[in-house]
Amino acid sequence: KVGEVKMNIAFITPQLKIGGYEKVVVNYANAFCTLGHKITVICGFKEGEYEKELDSQVEIVEFKARLRTFLIPLIKYLKNNKIDILYVPFHTYTSVAVIAKMISKSQTVIYSAEHGFENESQKFVRKIMKYLIEKADVLIAVSDAVAKYDAGQFGIDHNRYQVFDNPVYNSEESSVDIKCTWLEKQECPILVTSGRLAKDKHIDIPIKIVAEVSKKRKVSLLILGSGEEKEQLLKLAEELQILDIVHFEGFVSNPISYISKCDIYLQTSEIESFGNGVIEAQYCNIPAIVTDCGGPVELIENGKYGINIGRFDSEDVISNGVQAVLNILDKNIIFKGLHERTKRYDALNLEKQFMEPYYEHI
């Protein structure tokens, strides 16, 4: 029975630097370690912000290898270690893992986990990858949108995909007291967004929304995350003359501690496979305003737990965002049951979902 038999589970990740997939690995690893399973994280390179967040009982195996040299050490590892489940991301690493399993004659059950909208444009490459991906024992996607996209791209039966709830948080981890002088000084509603400061995340949208809302009432914006777009975003805030109400906190390992002190969460990506920040906000009983970008739309369940303001590039995305903020602040729209729905994303509650495909397979 699930939970009674302790498993050897290995997660493959190219690195332990900041990233959505890497955070998933950390959350799964720590929770399942707590539940008594033997957990290994196999890295191309282990250096990164998340290395220190792994439980001390989690074994880290570093191959010191990028994708092109990953196969040989993985073959050796599978030959020398009995692994019940091998959790693998991305089409490329899945392909390598399937080949390694064949050569090593390992009995491991490969979980091919798709965490994004990967695009394999070359027909020949796509054909080879389809052959290898279909040989993975279990196909997983983090949302139905990702499952449909991946199935369509490779011509794989959509029913082969299992949609896994992302392990967004661990309820046994104690909340962290934060020291943020800027947050402490705020005496008005705070909007917050979290994620990499990259072009496809379109953090310019929350900045523009706050600029417009601030013409009608006092609000401020907290931006969590780091990335190459920071200077451009600072420049935009300066041009809009709202630098005094926008704060860049940088990367934080405990976003929930910050989001809990805010009032509205914004996720304005071009495309998003899941949307951890939306769940983190719901955990704090904070509604989300999202663009029509995939996973986050599923997470607000057609307006039941948040507001969809349309595609990131639509003409009225800013005006829709402004109206959404005002409707929430004025309590014209009230969302109930936000925290309750996030229990399914507690890493400690995901053991059964994670293990069942393994038992079905064997």
Coordinates of C-alpha atoms in Angstrom, one line a residue:
K1 CA 0.0 0.0 0.0
V2 CA 1.1 3.6 -0.7
G3 CA 2.9 5.0 2.3
E4 CA 3.7 1.6 3.8
V5 CA 6.5 0.6 1.5
K6 CA 9.5 3.0 1.5
M7 CA 10.8 3.7 -1.9
N8 CA 14.1 4.7 -3.5
I9 CA 13.3 7.8 -5.6
A10 CA 15.7 9.8 -7.7
F11 CA 15.0 13.2 -9.3
I12 CA 17.1 14.4 -12.2
T13 CA 17.7 18.1 -12.6
P14 CA 20.3 19.8 -14.7
Q15 CA 21.1 22.3 -11.9
L16 CA 19.9 23.6 -8.6
K17 CA 19.7 27.3 -9.6
I18 CA 16.5 29.3 -9.4
G19 CA 13.7 27.8 -11.5
G20 CA 10.2 26.5 -11.3
Y21 CA 11.2 22.9 -11.9
E22 CA 14.1 23.0 -9.5
K23 CA 11.7 24.3 -6.8
V24 CA 9.4 21.3 -7.5
V25 CA 12.3 18.9 -7.0
V26 CA 13.3 20.5 -3.7
N27 CA 9.7 20.4 -2.4
Y28 CA 9.1 16.8 -3.5
A29 CA 12.5 15.7 -2.1
N30 CA 12.1 17.3 1.3
A31 CA 8.5 16.1 1.8
F32 CA 9.1 12.5 0.7
C33 CA 12.3 12.4 2.8
T34 CA 10.2 13.4 5.8
L35 CA 7.8 10.6 4.9
G36 CA 10.6 8.0 5.1
H37 CA 11.6 7.5 1.5
K38 CA 15.2 7.4 0.3
I39 CA 15.6 10.4 -1.9
T40 CA 18.4 11.2 -4.3
V41 CA 18.8 14.3 -6.4
I42 CA 20.9 13.7 -9.5
C43 CA 22.4 16.9 -10.8
G44 CA 24.4 17.9 -13.8
F45 CA 25.8 20.6 -11.6
K46 CA 24.7 21.0 -8.0
E47 CA 25.8 24.6 -7.3
G48 CA 22.8 26.9 -7.0
E49 CA 20.5 28.7 -4.6
Y50 CA 18.4 25.6 -3.9
E51 CA 21.3 23.3 -2.9
K52 CA 21.2 24.6 0.7
E53 CA 17.4 24.2 0.9
L54 CA 17.5 20.4 0.4
D55 CA 17.0 18.3 3.6
S56 CA 20.4 17.0 4.9
Q57 CA 19.1 13.5 4.5
V58 CA 18.6 14.0 0.7
E59 CA 21.6 12.6 -1.2
I60 CA 22.9 14.8 -3.9
V61 CA 24.8 13.1 -6.8
E62 CA 26.6 15.4 -9.1
F63 CA 27.6 14.2 -12.6
K64 CA 29.4 17.4 -13.5
A65 CA 27.9 16.9 -16.9
R66 CA 25.7 18.8 -19.3
L67 CA 23.1 17.0 -21.5
R68 CA 25.6 15.9 -24.1
T69 CA 27.7 14.0 -21.6
F70 CA 24.9 13.0 -19.2
L71 CA 24.3 9.5 -20.7
I72 CA 27.4 7.6 -19.6
P73 CA 27.3 8.6 -15.9
L74 CA 23.6 7.9 -15.8
I75 CA 24.1 4.4 -17.2
K76 CA 26.8 3.7 -14.6
Y77 CA 24.5 5.1 -11.8
L78 CA 21.5 2.9 -12.8
K79 CA 23.7 -0.2 -13.0
N80 CA 25.0 0.4 -9.5
N81 CA 21.9 1.6 -7.7
K82 CA 18.4 0.2 -7.3
I83 CA 16.1 3.1 -8.0
D84 CA 12.3 2.5 -7.9
I85 CA 11.3 5.7 -9.5
L86 CA 13.4 8.0 -11.7
Y87 CA 11.7 11.4 -12.1
V88 CA 13.0 13.1 -15.2
P89 CA 12.2 16.6 -16.8
F90 CA 12.1 17.8 -20.4
H91 CA 12.1 15.8 -23.6
T92 CA 15.9 15.7 -23.9
Y93 CA 16.6 14.3 -20.4
T94 CA 13.7 11.8 -20.8
S95 CA 15.3 10.6 -24.0
V96 CA 18.7 10.2 -22.3
A97 CA 17.1 8.4 -19.3
V98 CA 15.2 5.9 -21.6
I99 CA 18.4 5.0 -23.4
A100 CA 20.3 4.7 -20.1
K101 CA 17.6 2.4 -18.7
M102 CA 17.8 0.2 -21.9
I103 CA 21.6 -0.1 -21.8
S104 CA 21.9 -0.5 -18.0
K105 CA 19.0 -3.1 -17.9
S106 CA 17.7 -1.2 -14.9
Q107 CA 14.2 -2.0 -13.6
T108 CA 13.6 1.7 -12.6
V109 CA 10.2 3.2 -13.5
I110 CA 10.8 6.4 -15.5
Y111 CA 8.5 9.3 -14.8
S112 CA 8.8 11.6 -17.8
A113 CA 7.5 14.9 -16.3
E114 CA 6.6 17.8 -18.6
H115 CA 6.7 21.1 -16.7
G116 CA 6.5 23.5 -19.6
F117 CA 5.5 24.1 -23.2
E118 CA 8.6 22.7 -25.0
N119 CA 8.7 23.1 -28.7
E120 CA 10.6 20.6 -30.9
S121 CA 10.5 22.3 -34.3
Q122 CA 12.6 19.8 -36.3
K123 CA 10.5 17.0 -37.7
F124 CA 13.2 14.4 -37.6
V125 CA 14.1 15.3 -34.0
R126 CA 10.5 15.2 -33.0
K127 CA 10.1 11.7 -34.5
I128 CA 13.1 10.3 -32.6
M129 CA 11.9 12.0 -29.4
K130 CA 8.4 10.6 -29.8
Y131 CA 9.8 7.1 -30.0
L132 CA 11.8 7.5 -26.8
I133 CA 9.2 9.5 -24.8
E134 CA 6.6 6.8 -25.5
K135 CA 9.0 4.3 -23.9
A136 CA 9.0 6.2 -20.7
D137 CA 6.9 4.2 -18.2
V138 CA 4.7 7.1 -16.9
L139 CA 4.0 10.4 -18.7
I140 CA 3.2 13.4 -16.4
A141 CA 2.2 17.0 -17.0
V142 CA 1.7 19.8 -14.5
S143 CA -1.5 20.9 -16.0
D144 CA -4.1 19.7 -18.6
A145 CA -3.0 22.5 -20.9
V146 CA 0.6 21.1 -20.9
A147 CA -0.7 17.5 -21.4
K148 CA -2.8 18.5 -24.4
Y149 CA 0.1 20.5 -25.9
D150 CA 2.6 17.8 -25.5
A151 CA 0.3 15.0 -26.7
G152 CA -0.6 17.1 -29.8
Q153 CA 3.1 17.9 -30.6
F154 CA 4.2 14.3 -30.6
G155 CA 1.0 12.6 -31.6
I156 CA 0.8 10.7 -28.3
D157 CA -2.5 9.6 -26.9
H158 CA -3.6 12.3 -24.5
N159 CA -4.9 9.7 -22.1
R160 CA -1.4 8.5 -21.4
Y161 CA -0.6 11.7 -19.5
Q162 CA -1.3 12.0 -15.8
V163 CA -1.8 15.5 -14.5
F164 CA 0.1 15.9 -11.2
D165 CA -0.6 18.6 -8.7
N166 CA 2.6 20.6 -8.2
P167 CA 4.2 20.5 -4.8
V168 CA 4.1 24.2 -4.1
Y169 CA 4.6 24.2 -0.4
N170 CA 5.3 22.0 2.6
S171 CA 2.9 22.5 5.5
E172 CA 5.5 21.1 8.0
E173 CA 8.1 23.7 7.2
S174 CA 7.8 26.5 9.7
S175 CA 7.0 30.0 8.4
V176 CA 9.9 32.3 8.2
D177 CA 9.9 35.7 9.8
I178 CA 11.0 38.3 7.3
K179 CA 12.6 41.7 7.7
C180 CA 11.5 44.0 4.9
T181 CA 11.5 47.6 5.9
W182 CA 9.6 48.6 2.8
L183 CA 6.7 46.3 3.6
E184 CA 6.6 47.5 7.2
K185 CA 6.2 51.1 6.0
Q186 CA 3.2 50.4 3.7
E187 CA -0.1 51.8 4.8
C188 CA -2.1 51.1 1.7
P189 CA -3.1 48.0 -0.3
I190 CA -0.1 46.1 -1.7
L191 CA -0.1 44.3 -5.0
V192 CA 2.6 41.6 -5.5
T193 CA 4.1 39.6 -8.3
S194 CA 6.7 36.9 -8.1
G195 CA 9.0 35.1 -10.6
R196 CA 12.0 35.5 -12.9
L197 CA 12.4 39.1 -14.2
A198 CA 12.4 37.9 -17.8
K199 CA 10.6 39.2 -20.9
D200 CA 8.1 36.4 -21.1
K201 CA 6.9 37.1 -17.6
H202 CA 5.8 40.7 -18.6
I203 CA 6.3 42.3 -15.2
D204 CA 5.8 45.6 -17.1
I205 CA 2.0 44.8 -16.9
P206 CA 1.7 45.0 -13.1
I207 CA 3.9 48.2 -13.1
K208 CA 1.6 49.8 -15.7
I209 CA -1.6 48.6 -13.8
V210 CA -0.3 50.1 -10.5
A211 CA 0.6 53.3 -12.3
E212 CA -3.0 53.7 -13.4
V213 CA -4.6 52.5 -10.2
S214 CA -2.5 55.0 -8.2
K215 CA -4.2 57.8 -10.0
K216 CA -7.4 56.8 -8.3
R217 CA -6.2 55.6 -4.9
K218 CA -3.1 54.8 -2.9
V219 CA -1.5 51.4 -3.7
S220 CA 2.0 50.0 -4.0
L221 CA 3.6 47.1 -5.8
L222 CA 6.1 44.5 -4.4
I223 CA 8.1 42.6 -7.0
L224 CA 9.8 39.3 -5.9
G225 CA 12.4 37.8 -8.2
S226 CA 15.6 38.6 -10.1
G227 CA 16.6 38.5 -13.7
E228 CA 17.9 40.3 -16.7
E229 CA 14.9 42.6 -17.2
K230 CA 15.3 44.4 -13.8
E231 CA 17.0 47.5 -15.3
Q232 CA 14.3 47.9 -17.9
L233 CA 11.6 47.5 -15.3
L234 CA 13.2 50.1 -13.1
K235 CA 13.4 52.4 -16.0
L236 CA 9.7 51.9 -16.8
A237 CA 8.8 52.7 -13.2
E238 CA 10.9 55.8 -13.3
E239 CA 9.2 56.9 -16.6
L240 CA 5.8 56.4 -15.1
Q241 CA 6.9 58.4 -12.0
I242 CA 6.0 55.6 -9.6
L243 CA 9.4 54.5 -8.3
D244 CA 8.3 55.5 -4.8
I245 CA 5.5 52.9 -4.8
V246 CA 7.3 50.0 -6.5
H247 CA 9.8 47.9 -4.6
F248 CA 12.1 45.2 -6.1
E249 CA 12.9 42.7 -3.3
G250 CA 14.9 40.3 -5.4
F251 CA 15.0 36.5 -5.2
V252 CA 13.4 35.2 -2.0
S253 CA 13.4 31.5 -1.1
N254 CA 10.2 31.9 1.0
P255 CA 7.7 33.9 -1.2
I256 CA 4.7 32.9 0.9
S257 CA 6.1 34.9 3.8
Y258 CA 6.1 38.1 1.6
I259 CA 2.9 37.4 -0.3
S260 CA 1.0 36.9 3.0
K261 CA 1.5 40.6 3.8
C262 CA 0.0 41.7 0.5
D263 CA -3.6 42.1 -0.9
I264 CA -3.6 41.1 -4.6
Y265 CA -1.3 38.8 -6.6
L266 CA -0.6 39.3 -10.3
Q267 CA 0.6 36.7 -12.8
T268 CA 1.0 38.3 -16.2
S269 CA 3.1 35.9 -18.2
E270 CA 3.0 35.2 -21.9
I271 CA 2.7 31.5 -21.2
E272 CA 2.8 29.6 -18.0
S273 CA 2.6 25.8 -17.6
F274 CA 1.4 26.0 -14.0
G275 CA 1.8 29.1 -11.8
N276 CA 3.2 28.4 -8.4
G277 CA 2.7 32.0 -7.4
V278 CA -1.0 31.7 -7.9
I279 CA -1.2 28.8 -5.4
E280 CA 1.1 30.6 -3.0
A281 CA -1.3 33.6 -3.1
Q282 CA -4.3 31.4 -2.6
Y283 CA -2.6 29.7 0.4
C284 CA -2.4 33.2 1.9
N285 CA -6.1 33.8 1.1
I286 CA -5.1 36.4 -1.6
P287 CA -6.9 36.4 -4.9
A288 CA -5.0 36.4 -8.2
I289 CA -5.3 38.5 -11.3
V290 CA -3.9 36.5 -14.3
T291 CA -3.4 36.8 -18.0
D292 CA -4.8 34.2 -20.3
C293 CA -1.5 32.2 -20.2
G294 CA -2.3 28.5 -19.6
G295 CA -1.9 27.0 -16.1
P296 CA -2.9 30.0 -14.0
V297 CA -6.2 30.2 -15.8
E298 CA -6.9 26.6 -14.7
L299 CA -5.9 27.5 -11.1
I300 CA -8.5 30.2 -10.8
E301 CA -11.1 27.9 -12.2
N302 CA -13.0 30.1 -14.6
G303 CA -13.1 33.1 -12.2
K304 CA -14.0 31.2 -9.1
Y305 CA -10.7 32.0 -7.4
G306 CA -9.4 35.0 -9.4
I307 CA -9.8 37.2 -12.5
N308 CA -8.6 36.6 -16.0
I309 CA -7.7 39.9 -17.7
G310 CA -7.0 38.4 -21.2
R311 CA -3.9 37.8 -23.2
F312 CA -0.7 39.7 -22.3
D313 CA -0.7 41.5 -25.7
S314 CA -4.4 42.4 -25.8
E315 CA -5.1 46.1 -26.2
D316 CA -7.2 46.3 -23.0
V317 CA -5.1 44.1 -20.7
I318 CA -4.0 47.1 -18.6
S319 CA -7.5 48.6 -18.4
N320 CA -8.9 45.1 -17.5
G321 CA -6.2 44.8 -14.9
V322 CA -7.0 48.2 -13.4
Q323 CA -10.7 47.3 -13.2
A324 CA -9.9 43.9 -11.7
V325 CA -7.8 45.6 -8.9
L326 CA -10.5 48.1 -8.2
N327 CA -13.2 45.5 -8.1
I328 CA -11.2 43.4 -5.5
L329 CA -10.3 46.4 -3.4
D330 CA -13.9 47.7 -3.4
K331 CA -15.1 44.2 -2.6
N332 CA -17.3 44.2 -5.6
I333 CA -16.0 40.6 -6.2
I334 CA -15.2 38.4 -3.2
F335 CA -13.4 35.1 -3.5
K336 CA -14.0 32.3 -0.9
G337 CA -12.2 29.1 -0.1
L338 CA -8.8 30.2 -1.5
H339 CA -6.7 28.6 1.3
E340 CA -8.8 25.4 1.4
R341 CA -8.2 24.6 -2.3
T342 CA -4.5 24.7 -1.9
K343 CA -4.3 21.7 0.4
R344 CA -3.9 19.5 -2.7
Y345 CA -0.6 21.3 -3.5
D346 CA 0.9 20.5 -0.1
A347 CA 3.9 18.3 -0.9
L348 CA 3.1 16.1 2.1
N349 CA -0.3 15.4 0.7
L350 CA 1.0 14.2 -2.7
E351 CA 2.6 10.9 -1.8
K352 CA -0.5 8.9 -2.9
Q353 CA -0.8 10.7 -6.2
F354 CA 2.9 10.3 -6.9
M355 CA 3.2 6.6 -6.0
E356 CA 0.0 5.3 -7.7
P357 CA 1.3 5.3 -11.3
Y358 CA 4.3 3.3 -10.1
Y359 CA 2.1 0.5 -8.6
E360 CA -0.2 0.6 -11.6
H361 CA 2.9 0.1 -13.9
I362 CA 4.5 -2.7 -12.0

